[in-house]
Backbone as a ProteinNet text record, in pm:
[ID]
protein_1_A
[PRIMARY]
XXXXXXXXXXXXXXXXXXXXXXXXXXXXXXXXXXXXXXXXXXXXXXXXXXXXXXXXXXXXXXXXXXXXXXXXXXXXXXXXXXXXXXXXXXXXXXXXXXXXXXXXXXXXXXXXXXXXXXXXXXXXXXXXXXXXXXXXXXXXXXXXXXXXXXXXXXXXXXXXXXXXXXXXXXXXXXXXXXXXXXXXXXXXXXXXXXXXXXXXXXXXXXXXXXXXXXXXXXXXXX
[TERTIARY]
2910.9	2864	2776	2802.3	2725.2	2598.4	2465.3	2346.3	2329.2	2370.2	2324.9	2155.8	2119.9	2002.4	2067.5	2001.7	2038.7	1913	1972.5	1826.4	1823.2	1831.8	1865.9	1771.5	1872.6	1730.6	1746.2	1810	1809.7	1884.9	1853.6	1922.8	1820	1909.4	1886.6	2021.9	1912.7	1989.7	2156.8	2260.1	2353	2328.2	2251.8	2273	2165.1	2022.7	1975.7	1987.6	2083.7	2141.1	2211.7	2249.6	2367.1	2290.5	2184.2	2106.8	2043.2	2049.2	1922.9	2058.5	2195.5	2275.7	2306.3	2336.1	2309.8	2207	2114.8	1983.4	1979.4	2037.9	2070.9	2155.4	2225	2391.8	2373.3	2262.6	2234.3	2175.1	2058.1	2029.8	2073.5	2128.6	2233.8	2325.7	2389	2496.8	2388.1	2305.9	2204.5	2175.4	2129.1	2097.1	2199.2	2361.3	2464.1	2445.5	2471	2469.4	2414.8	2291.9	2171.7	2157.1	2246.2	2226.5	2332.8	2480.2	2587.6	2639.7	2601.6	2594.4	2634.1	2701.2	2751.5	2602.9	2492.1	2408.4	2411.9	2356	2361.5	2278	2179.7	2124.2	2198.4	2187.4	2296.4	2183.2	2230.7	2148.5	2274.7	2256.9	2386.3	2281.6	2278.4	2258.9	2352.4	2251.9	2292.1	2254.9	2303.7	2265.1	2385.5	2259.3	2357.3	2263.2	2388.7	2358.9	2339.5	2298	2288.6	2440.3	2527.5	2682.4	2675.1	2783.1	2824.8	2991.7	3050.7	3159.8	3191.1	3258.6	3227.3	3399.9	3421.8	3542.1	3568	3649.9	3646	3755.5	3706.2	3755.5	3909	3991	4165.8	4162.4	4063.6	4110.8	4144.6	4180.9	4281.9	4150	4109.3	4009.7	4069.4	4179.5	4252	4250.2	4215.9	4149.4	4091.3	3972.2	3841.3	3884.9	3890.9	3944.4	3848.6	3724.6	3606.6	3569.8	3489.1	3478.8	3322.3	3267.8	3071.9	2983	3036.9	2928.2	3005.1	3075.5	3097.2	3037.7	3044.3	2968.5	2831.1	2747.6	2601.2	2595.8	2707.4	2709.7	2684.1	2748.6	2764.3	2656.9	2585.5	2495.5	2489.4	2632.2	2660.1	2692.3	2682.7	2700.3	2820.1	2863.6	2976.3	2955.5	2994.9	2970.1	3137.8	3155.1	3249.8	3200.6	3257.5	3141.6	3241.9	3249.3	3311.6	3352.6	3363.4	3408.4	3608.7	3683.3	3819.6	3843.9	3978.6	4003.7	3951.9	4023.7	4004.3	3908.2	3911.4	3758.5	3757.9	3651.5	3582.7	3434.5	3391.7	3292.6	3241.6	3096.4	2942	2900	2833.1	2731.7	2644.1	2527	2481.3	2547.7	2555.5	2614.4	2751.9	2739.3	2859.8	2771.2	2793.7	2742.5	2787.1	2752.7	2781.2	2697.4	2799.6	2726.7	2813	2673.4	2723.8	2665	2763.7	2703.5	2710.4	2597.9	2618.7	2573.1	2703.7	2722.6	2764.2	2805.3	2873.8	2970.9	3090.8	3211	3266.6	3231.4	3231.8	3133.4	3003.6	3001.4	3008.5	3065.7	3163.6	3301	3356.4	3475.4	3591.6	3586.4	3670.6	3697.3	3843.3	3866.3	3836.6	3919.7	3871.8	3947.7	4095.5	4137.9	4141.3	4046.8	4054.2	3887.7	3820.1	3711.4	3708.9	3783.2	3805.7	3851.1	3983.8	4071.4	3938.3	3830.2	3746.6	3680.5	3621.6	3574.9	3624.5	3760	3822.6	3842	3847.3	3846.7	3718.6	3645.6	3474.3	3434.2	3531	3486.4	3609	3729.2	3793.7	3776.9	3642.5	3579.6	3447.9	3420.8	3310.7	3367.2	3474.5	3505.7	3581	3625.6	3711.4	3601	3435	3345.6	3320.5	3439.7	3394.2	3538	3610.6	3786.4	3876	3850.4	3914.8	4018.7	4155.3	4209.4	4242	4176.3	4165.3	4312.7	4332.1	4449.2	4475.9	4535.6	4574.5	4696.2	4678.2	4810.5	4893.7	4984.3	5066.6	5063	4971.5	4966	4857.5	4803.4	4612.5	4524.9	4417.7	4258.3	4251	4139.7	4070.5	4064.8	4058.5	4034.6	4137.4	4239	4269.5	4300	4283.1	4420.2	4555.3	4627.5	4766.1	4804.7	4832.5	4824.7	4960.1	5071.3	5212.1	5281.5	5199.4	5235	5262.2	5361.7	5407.5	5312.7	5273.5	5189.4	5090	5062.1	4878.7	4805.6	4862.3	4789.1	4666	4578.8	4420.3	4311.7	4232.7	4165.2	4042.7	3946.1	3853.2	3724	3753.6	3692.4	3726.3	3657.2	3696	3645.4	3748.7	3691.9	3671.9	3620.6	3619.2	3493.6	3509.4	3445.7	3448.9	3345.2	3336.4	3305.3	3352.6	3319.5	3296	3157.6	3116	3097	3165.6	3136.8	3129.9	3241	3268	3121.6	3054.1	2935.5	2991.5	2972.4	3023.2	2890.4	2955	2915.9	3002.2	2870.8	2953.4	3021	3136.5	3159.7	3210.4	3198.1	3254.3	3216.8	3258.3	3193	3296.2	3174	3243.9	3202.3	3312.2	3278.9	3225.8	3096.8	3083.4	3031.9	2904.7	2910.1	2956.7	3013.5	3052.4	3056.7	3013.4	3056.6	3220.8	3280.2	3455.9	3482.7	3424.2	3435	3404.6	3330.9	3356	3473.1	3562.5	3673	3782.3	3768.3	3862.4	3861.1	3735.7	3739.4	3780.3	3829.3	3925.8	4023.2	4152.3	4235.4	4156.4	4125.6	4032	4128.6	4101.1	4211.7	4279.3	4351.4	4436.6	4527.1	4499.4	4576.8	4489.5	4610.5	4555	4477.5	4361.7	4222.7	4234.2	4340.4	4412.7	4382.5	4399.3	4468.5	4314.4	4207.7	4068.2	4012.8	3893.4	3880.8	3746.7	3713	3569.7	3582.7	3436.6	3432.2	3384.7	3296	3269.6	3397.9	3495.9	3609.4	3663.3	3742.2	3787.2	3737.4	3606.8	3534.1	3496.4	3484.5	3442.4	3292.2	3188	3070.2	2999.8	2895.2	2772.4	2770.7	2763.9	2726.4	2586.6	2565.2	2428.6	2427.3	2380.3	2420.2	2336.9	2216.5	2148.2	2258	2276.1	2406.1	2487.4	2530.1	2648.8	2623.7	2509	2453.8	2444.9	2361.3	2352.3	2515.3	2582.3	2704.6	2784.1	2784.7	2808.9	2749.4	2681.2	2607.5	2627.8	2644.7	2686.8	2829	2889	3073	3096.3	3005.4	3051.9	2931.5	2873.9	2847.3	2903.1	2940.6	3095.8	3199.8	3248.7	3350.5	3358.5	3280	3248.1	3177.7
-4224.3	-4210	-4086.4	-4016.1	-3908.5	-3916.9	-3852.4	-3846.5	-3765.4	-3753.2	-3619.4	-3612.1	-3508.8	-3522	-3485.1	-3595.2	-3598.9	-3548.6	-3489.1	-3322.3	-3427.9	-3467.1	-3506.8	-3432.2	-3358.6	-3217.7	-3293.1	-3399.6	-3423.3	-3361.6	-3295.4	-3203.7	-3112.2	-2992.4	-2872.5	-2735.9	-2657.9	-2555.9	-2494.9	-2464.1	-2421.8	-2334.1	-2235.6	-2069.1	-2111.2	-2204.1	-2185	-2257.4	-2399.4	-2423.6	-2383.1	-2265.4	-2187.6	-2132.2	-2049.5	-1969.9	-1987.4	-2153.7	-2240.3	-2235.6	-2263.4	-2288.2	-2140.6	-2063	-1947.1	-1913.9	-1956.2	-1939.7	-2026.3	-2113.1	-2239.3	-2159.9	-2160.3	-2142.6	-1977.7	-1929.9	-1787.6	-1825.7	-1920.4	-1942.8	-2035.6	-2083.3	-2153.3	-2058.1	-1994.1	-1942.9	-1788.5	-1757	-1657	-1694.4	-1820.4	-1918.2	-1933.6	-2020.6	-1990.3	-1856.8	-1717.9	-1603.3	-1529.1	-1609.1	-1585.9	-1654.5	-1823.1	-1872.8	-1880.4	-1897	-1876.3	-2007.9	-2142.1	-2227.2	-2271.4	-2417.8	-2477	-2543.9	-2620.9	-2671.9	-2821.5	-2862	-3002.4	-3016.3	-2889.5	-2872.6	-2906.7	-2963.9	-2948.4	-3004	-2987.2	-3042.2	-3111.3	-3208.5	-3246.9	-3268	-3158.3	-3191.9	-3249.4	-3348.4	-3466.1	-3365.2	-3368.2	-3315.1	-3313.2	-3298.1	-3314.8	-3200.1	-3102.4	-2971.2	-2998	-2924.7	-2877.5	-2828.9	-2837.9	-2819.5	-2711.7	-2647	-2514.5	-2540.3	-2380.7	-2412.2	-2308.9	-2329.5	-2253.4	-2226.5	-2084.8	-2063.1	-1989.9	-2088.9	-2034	-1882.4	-1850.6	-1728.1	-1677.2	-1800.4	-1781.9	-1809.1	-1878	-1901	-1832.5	-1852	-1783.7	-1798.4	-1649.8	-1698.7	-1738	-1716.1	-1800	-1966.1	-1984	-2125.3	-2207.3	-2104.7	-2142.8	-2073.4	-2216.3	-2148	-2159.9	-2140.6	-2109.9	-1958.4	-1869.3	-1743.9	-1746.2	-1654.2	-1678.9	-1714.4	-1708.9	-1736.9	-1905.3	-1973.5	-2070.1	-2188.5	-2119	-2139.3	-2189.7	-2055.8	-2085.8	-2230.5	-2238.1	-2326.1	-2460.9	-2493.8	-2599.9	-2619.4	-2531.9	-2508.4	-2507.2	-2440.3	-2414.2	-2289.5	-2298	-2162.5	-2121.2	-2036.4	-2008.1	-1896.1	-1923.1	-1813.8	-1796	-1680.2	-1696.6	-1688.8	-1779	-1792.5	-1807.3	-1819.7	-1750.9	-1905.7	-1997.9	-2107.2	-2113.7	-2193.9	-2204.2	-2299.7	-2295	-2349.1	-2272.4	-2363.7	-2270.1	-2295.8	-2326.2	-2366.9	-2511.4	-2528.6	-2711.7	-2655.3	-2817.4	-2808.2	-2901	-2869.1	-2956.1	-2989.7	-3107.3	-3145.9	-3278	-3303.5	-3446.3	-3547.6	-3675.3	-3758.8	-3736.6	-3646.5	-3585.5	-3574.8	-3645.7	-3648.4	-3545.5	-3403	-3301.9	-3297.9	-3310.6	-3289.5	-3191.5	-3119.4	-2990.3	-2990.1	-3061.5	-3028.4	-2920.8	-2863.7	-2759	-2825.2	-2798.2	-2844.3	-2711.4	-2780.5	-2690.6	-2775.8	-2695.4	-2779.5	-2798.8	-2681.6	-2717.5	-2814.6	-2827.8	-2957.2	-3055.3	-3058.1	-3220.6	-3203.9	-3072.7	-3053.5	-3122	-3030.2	-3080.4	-2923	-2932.9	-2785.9	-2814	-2685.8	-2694.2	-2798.2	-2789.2	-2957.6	-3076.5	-3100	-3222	-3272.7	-3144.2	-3153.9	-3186.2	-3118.6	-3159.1	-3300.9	-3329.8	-3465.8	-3594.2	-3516.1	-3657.3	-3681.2	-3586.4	-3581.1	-3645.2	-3614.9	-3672.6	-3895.7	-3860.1	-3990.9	-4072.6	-3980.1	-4054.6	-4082	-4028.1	-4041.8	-4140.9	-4157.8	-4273	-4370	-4385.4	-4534	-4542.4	-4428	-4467.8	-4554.4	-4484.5	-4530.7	-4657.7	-4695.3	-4816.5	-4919	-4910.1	-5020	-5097.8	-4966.4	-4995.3	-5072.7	-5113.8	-5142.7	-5023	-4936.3	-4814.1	-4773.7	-4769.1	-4729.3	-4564.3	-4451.2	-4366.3	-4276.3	-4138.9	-4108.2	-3937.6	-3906.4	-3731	-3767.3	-3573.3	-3556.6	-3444	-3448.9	-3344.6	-3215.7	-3110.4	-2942.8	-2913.8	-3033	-3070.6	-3128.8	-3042.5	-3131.3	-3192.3	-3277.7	-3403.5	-3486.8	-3571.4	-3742.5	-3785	-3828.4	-3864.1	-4039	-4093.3	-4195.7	-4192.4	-4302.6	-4267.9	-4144.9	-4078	-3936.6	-3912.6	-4055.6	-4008.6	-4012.8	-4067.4	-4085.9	-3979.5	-3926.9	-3818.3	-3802	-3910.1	-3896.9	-3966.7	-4070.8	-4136.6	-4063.4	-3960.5	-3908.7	-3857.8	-3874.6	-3822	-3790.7	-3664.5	-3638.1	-3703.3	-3774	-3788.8	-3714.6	-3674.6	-3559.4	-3479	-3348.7	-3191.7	-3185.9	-3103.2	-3042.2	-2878	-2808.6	-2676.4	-2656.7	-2528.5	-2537.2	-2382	-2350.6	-2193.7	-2256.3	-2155.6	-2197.1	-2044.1	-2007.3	-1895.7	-1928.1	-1888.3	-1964.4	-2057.9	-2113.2	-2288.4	-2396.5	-2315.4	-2402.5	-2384.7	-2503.2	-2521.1	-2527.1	-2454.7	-2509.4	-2522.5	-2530.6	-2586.9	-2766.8	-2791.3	-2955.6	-2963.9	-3103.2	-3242.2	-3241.6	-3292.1	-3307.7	-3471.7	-3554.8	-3681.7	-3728.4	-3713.9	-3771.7	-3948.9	-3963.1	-4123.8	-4141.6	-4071.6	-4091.8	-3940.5	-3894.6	-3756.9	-3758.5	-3654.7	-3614.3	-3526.9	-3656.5	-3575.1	-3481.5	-3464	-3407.4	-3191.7	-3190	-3071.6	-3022.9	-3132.5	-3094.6	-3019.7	-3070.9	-2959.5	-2875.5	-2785.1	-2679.9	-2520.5	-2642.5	-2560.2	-2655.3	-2602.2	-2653.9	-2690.2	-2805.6	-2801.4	-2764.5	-2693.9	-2705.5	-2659.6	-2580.7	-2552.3	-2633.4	-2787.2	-2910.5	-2919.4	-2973.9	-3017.9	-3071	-3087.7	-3165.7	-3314	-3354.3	-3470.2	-3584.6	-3494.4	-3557.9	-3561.2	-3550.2	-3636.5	-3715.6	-3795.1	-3937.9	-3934.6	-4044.9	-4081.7	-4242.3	-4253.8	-4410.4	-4458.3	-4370.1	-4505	-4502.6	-4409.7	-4444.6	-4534.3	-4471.9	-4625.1	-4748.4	-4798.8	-4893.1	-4981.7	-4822.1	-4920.4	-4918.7	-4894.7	-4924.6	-4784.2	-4731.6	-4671.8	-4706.6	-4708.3	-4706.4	-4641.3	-4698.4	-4623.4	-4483.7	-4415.2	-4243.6	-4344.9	-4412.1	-4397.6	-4474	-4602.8	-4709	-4607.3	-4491.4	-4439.6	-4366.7	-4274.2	-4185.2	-4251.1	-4397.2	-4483	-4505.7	-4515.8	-4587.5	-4464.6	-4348.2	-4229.3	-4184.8	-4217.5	-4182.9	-4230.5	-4357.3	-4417.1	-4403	-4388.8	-4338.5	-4267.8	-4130.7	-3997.9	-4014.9	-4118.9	-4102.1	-4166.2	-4259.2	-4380.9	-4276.5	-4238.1	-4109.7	-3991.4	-3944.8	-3843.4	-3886.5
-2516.8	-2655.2	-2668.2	-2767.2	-2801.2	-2837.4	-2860.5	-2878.6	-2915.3	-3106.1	-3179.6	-3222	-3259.9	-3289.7	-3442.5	-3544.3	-3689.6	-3724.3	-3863.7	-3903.2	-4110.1	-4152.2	-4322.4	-4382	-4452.3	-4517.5	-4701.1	-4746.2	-4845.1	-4912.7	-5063.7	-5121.3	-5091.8	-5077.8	-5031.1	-5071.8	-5123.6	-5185.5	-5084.5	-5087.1	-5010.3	-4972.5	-4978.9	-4897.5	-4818.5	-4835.1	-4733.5	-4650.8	-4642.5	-4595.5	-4469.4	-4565.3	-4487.5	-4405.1	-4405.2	-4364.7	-4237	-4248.9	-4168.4	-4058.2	-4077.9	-3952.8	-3873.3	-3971.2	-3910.5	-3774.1	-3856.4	-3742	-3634	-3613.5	-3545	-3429.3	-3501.6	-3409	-3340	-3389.4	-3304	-3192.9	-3166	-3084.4	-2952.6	-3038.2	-2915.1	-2851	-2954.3	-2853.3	-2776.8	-2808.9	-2739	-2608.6	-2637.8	-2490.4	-2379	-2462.3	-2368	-2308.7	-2364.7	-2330.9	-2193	-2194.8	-2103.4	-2024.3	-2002.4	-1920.3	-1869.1	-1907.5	-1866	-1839.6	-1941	-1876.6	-2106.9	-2029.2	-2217.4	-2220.5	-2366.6	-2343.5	-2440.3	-2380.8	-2464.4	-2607.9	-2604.6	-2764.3	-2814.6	-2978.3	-3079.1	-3177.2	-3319	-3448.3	-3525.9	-3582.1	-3715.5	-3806.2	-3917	-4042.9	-4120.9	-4256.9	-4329.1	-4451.2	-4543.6	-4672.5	-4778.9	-4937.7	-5042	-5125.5	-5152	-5243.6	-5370.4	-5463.3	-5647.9	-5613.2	-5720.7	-5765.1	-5729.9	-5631.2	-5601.3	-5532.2	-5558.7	-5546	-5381.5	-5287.2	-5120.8	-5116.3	-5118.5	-5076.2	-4923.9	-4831.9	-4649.6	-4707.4	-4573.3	-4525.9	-4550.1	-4527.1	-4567.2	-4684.3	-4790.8	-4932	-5015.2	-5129.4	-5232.3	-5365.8	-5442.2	-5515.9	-5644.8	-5669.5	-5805.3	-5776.5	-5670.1	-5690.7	-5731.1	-5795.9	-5893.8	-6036.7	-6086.7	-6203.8	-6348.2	-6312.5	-6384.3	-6362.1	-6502.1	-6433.7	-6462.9	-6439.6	-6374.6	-6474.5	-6605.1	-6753.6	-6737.6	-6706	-6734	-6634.2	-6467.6	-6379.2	-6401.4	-6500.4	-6520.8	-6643.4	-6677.2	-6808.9	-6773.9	-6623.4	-6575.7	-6437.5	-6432.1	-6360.8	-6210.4	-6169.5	-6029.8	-5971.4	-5870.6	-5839.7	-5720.4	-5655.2	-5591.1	-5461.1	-5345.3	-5258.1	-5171	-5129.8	-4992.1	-4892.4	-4793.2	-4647	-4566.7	-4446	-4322.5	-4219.3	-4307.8	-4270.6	-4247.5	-4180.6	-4237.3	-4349.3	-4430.1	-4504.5	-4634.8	-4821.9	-4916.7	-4966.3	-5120	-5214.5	-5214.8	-5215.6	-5232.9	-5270.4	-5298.7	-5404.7	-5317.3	-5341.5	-5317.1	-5443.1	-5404.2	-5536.8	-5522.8	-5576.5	-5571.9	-5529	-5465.9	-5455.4	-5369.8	-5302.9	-5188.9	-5021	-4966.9	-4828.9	-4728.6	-4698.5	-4610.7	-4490.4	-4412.9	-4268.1	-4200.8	-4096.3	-4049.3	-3927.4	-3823.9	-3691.4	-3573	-3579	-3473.9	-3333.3	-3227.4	-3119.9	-3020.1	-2898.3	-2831.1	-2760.9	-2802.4	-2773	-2607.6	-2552.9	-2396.1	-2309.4	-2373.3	-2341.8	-2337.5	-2465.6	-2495.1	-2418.2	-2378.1	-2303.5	-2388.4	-2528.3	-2603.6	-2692.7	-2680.9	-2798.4	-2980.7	-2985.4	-3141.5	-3243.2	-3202.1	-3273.1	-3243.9	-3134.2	-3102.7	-3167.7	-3208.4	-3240.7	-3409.5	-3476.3	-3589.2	-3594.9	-3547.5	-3507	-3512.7	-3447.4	-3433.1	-3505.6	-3622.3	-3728.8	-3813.5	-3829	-3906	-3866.6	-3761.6	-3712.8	-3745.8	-3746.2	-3722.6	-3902.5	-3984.7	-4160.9	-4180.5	-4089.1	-4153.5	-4122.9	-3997.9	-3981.7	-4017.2	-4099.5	-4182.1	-4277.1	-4375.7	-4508.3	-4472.2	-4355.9	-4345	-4350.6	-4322.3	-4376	-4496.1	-4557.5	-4760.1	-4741.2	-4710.4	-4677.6	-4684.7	-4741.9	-4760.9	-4641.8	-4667.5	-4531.3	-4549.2	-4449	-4464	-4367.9	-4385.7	-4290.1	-4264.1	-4222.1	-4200.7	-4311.2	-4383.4	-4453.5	-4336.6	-4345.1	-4268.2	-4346.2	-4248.4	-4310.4	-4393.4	-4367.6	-4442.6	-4336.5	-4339.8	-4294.5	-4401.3	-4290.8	-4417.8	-4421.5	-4450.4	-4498.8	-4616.8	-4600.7	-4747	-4741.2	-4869.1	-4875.2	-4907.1	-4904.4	-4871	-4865.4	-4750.5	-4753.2	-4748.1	-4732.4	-4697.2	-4812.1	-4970.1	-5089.2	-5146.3	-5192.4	-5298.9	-5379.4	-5485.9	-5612.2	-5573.1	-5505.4	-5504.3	-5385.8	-5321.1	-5204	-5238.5	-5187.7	-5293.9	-5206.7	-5152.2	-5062.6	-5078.7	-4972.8	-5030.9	-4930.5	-4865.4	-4738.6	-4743.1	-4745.9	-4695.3	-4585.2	-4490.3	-4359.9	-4411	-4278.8	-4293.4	-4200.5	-4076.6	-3964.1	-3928.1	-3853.3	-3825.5	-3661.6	-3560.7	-3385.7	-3406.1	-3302.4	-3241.3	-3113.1	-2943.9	-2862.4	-2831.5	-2892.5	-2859.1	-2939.1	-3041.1	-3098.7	-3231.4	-3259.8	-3406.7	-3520.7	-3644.5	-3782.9	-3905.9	-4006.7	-4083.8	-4115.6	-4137.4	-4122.3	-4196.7	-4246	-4369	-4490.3	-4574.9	-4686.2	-4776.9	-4746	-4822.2	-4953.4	-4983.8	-5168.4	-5189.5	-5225.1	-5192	-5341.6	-5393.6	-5594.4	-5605.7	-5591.6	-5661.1	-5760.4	-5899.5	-6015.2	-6010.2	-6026.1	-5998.3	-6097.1	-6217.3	-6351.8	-6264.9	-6159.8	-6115.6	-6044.7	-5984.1	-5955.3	-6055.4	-6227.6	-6295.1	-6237.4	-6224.2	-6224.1	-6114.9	-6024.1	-5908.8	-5849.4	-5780.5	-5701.6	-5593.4	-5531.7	-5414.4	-5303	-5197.9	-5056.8	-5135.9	-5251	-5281.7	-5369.7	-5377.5	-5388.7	-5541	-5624.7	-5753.3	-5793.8	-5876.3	-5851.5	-5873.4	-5922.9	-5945.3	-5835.3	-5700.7	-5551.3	-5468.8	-5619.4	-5558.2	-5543.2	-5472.9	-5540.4	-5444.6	-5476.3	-5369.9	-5408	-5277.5	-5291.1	-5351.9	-5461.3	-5572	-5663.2	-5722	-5748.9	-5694.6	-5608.7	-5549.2	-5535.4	-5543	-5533.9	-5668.2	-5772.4	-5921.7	-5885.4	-5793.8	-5829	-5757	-5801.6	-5687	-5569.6	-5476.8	-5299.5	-5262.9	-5184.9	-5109.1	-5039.2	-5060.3	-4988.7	-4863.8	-4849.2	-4736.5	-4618.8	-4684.3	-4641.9	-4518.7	-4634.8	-4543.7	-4462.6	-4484.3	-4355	-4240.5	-4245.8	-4130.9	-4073.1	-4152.2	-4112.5	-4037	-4084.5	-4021.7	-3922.8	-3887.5	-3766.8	-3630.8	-3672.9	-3564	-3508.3	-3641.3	-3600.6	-3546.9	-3564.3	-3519.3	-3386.6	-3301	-3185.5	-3115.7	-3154.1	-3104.6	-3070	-3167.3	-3114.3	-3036.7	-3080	-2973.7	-2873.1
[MASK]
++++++++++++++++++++++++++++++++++++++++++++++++++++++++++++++++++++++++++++++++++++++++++++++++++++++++++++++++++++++++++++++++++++++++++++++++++++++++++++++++++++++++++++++++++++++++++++++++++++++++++++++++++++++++++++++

């Protein structure tokens, strides 16, 4: 069983966010550098942003299909960042975690590292009954993912490795305001093919509930 050290910065703005892993993940991999050796440091931040929209590195920006006066209208904001995968959205009531690790000392590559992520949010959400799954030619979390028309993401992945240390992460929709999804194809995929668990559920959920419940998944697994 794994032994992350969990960081919950609350809500917290996205760039400094961003900023803070940056600074993270320099020093780790500085350290590898100098010592020549993988290290068992690691941090997993827990956090939930103010509405912003994050397009990775391969994305397509006709994705976002808001342009920047409409952005301020709705009071979010938009960056490109150096993650994989296209545009997805943060916001209140969306649980993002971003663990910076080092993957050689878990002695695990880069898709088996995702793979478990993904594994470790479909036994989170399987606490709510939710049966969660892979789509074929998609990260993520979805339900029925083998459904033509009800396939509906309810996790984004998207991950940056420098030296086998990861950032970046997950992002699970649990109260999301889905009403920001109009406003881009998420992953590319119609905003339609979104959902979270209080949708699916019909009621609010506990953000705290699930952090606990996540925590333990993703040390079970890994």
């Amino acid at each position: 069983m794994a032994n992350f050290n969990y960081k919950d910065l609350g809500l917290k703005d996205y760039k400094d966010c961003w900023d803070y892993q940056e600074a993270r993940l320099t020093e780790i991999t500085d350290e590898k550098r100098s010592t020549k050796q993988a290290t068992s440091r690691n941090e997993f931040i827990l956090v939930e942003h103010p509405h912003v929209y994050t397009l990775g590195k391969s994305g397509d920006e006709k994705n976002l299909l808001a342009n920047a006066d409409f952005l301020k209208k709705i009071d979010a904001t938009y960056y490109k960042i150096n993650r994989g995968g296209d545009i997805t959205y943060h916001g209140p009531g969306q649980l993002v975690g971003y663990p910076i690790i080092d993957l050689e000392y878990y002695k695990i590559g880069v898709r088996e590292y995702i793979e478990k992520m993904e594994d470790a949010i479909i036994a989170t959400i399987a606490e709510y009954g939710l049966e969660g799954g892979r789509k074929e030619g998609a990260t993520g979390v979805w339900l029925q993912p083998d459904h033509k028309v009800r396939a509906r993401k309810i996790c984004a992945i998207g991950v940056r490795v420098s030296r086998y240390v990861t950032m970046h992460g997950f992002a699970l929709n649990v109260n999301t305001d889905m009403r920001y999804y109009n406003y881009i194809n998420p992953c590319g995929f119609a905003s339609s093919a979104v959902t979270s668990i209080q949708q699916e559920l019909g009621k609010e959920i506990s953000m705290e509930e699930v952090k606990e419940i996540a925590k333990v998944k993703f040390n079970q697994i890994y």
